Coordinates of C-alpha atoms in Angstrom, one line a residue:
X955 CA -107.5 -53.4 -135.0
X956 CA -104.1 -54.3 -134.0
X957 CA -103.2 -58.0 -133.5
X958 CA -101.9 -59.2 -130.6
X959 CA -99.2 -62.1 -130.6
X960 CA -99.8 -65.3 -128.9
X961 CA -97.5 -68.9 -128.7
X962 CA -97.3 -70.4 -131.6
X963 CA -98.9 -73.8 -132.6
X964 CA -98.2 -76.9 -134.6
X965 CA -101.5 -75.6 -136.7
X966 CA -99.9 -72.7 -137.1
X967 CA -97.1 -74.2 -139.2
X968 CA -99.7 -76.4 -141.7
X969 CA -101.8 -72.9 -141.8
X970 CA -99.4 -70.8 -142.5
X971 CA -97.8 -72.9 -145.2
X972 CA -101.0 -73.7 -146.8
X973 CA -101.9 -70.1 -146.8
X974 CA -98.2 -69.6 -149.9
X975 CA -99.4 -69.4 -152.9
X976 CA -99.9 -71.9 -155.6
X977 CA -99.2 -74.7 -152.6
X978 CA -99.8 -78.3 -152.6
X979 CA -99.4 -81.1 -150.0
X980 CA -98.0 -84.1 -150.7
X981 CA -97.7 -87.1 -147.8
X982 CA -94.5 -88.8 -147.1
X983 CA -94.3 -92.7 -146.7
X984 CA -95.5 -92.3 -142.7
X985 CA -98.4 -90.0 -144.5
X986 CA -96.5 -86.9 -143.1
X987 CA -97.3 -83.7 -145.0
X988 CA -95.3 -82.0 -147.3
X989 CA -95.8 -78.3 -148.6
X990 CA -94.8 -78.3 -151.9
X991 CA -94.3 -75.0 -154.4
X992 CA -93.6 -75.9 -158.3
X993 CA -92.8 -79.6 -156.8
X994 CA -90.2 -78.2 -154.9
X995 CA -90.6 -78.7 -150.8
X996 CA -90.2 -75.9 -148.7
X997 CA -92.0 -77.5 -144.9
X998 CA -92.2 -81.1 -143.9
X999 CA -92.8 -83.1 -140.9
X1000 CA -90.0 -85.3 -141.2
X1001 CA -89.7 -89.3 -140.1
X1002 CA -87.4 -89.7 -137.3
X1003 CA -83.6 -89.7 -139.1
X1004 CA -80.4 -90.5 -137.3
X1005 CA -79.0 -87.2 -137.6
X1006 CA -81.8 -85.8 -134.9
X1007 CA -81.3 -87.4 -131.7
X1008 CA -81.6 -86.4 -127.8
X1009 CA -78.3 -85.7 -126.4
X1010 CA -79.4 -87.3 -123.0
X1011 CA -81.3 -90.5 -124.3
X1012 CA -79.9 -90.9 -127.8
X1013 CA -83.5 -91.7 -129.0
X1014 CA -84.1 -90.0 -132.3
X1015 CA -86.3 -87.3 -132.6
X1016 CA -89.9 -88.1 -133.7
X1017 CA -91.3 -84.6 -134.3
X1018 CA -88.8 -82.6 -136.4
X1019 CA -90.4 -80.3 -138.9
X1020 CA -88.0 -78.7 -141.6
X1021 CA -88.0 -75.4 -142.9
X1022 CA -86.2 -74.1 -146.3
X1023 CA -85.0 -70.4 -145.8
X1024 CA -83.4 -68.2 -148.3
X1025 CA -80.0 -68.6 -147.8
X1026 CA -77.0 -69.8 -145.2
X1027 CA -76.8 -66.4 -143.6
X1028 CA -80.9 -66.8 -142.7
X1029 CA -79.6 -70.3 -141.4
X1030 CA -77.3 -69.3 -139.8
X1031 CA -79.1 -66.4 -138.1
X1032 CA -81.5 -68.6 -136.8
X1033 CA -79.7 -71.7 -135.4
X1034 CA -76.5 -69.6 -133.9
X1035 CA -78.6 -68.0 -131.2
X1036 CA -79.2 -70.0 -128.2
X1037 CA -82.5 -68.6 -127.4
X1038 CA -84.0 -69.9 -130.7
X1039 CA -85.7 -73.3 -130.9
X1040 CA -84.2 -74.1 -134.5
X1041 CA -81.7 -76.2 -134.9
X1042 CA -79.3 -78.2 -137.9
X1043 CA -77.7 -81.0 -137.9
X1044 CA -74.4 -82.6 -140.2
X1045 CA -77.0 -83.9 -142.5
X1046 CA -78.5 -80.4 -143.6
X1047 CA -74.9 -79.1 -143.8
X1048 CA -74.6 -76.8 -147.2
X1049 CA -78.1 -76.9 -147.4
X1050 CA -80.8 -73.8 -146.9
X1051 CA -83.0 -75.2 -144.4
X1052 CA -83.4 -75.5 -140.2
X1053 CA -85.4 -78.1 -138.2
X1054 CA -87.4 -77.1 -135.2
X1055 CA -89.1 -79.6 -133.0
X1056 CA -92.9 -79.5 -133.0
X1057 CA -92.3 -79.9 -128.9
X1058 CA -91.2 -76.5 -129.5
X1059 CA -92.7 -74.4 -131.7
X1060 CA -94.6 -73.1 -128.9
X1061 CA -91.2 -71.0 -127.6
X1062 CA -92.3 -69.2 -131.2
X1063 CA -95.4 -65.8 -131.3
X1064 CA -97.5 -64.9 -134.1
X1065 CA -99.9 -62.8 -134.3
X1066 CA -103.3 -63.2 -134.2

């Protein structure tokens, strides 16, 4: 049977990063998860930082999750086209990983 896609959820994200291999949470100091392979993060719901904030209020962002990709061209890919919800920030600069905020991971599919 072929799957069909649907919008993406937040449970999506904690499913499909529990569903890695050899994966273990850990909680942050606001209890926020973090997947964990070999002690080494790779998704996390991230405290609000002052690196992520709304352009119109200036508030920071409350509900970034952060993703480690393979390398700056993936980064890149993903956070150069306007259409995709992932973003970086100065912070992450250098570094293989994109935020996306939870508010958004519904602009995402997966299949189901």
């Amino acid at each position: 049977m072929v799957g069909r896609s649907r919008r993406a959820r937040v449970e999506d994200v904690h499913d499909l990063a529990l569903a890695m291999p050899h994966v273990t949470v850990d909680h942050g100091t606001a209890g926020n998860p973090v997947y964990q392979v070999g002690g080494k993060s790779f998704v996390f719901f991230r405290t609000p930082r002052p690196d992520a904030l709304d352009p119109v209020t200036g508030e920071r962002y409350d509900d970034v999750v952060v993703f480690w990709v393979a390398d700056e061209a993936d980064k890149q890919s993903l956070v150069q086209d306007p259409a995709s919800p992932f973003f970086t920030t100065a912070h992450f600069d250098g570094h293989p990983s994109v935020l996306l905020r939870a508010s958004r991971v519904g602009e995402l599919t997966v299949m189901s």
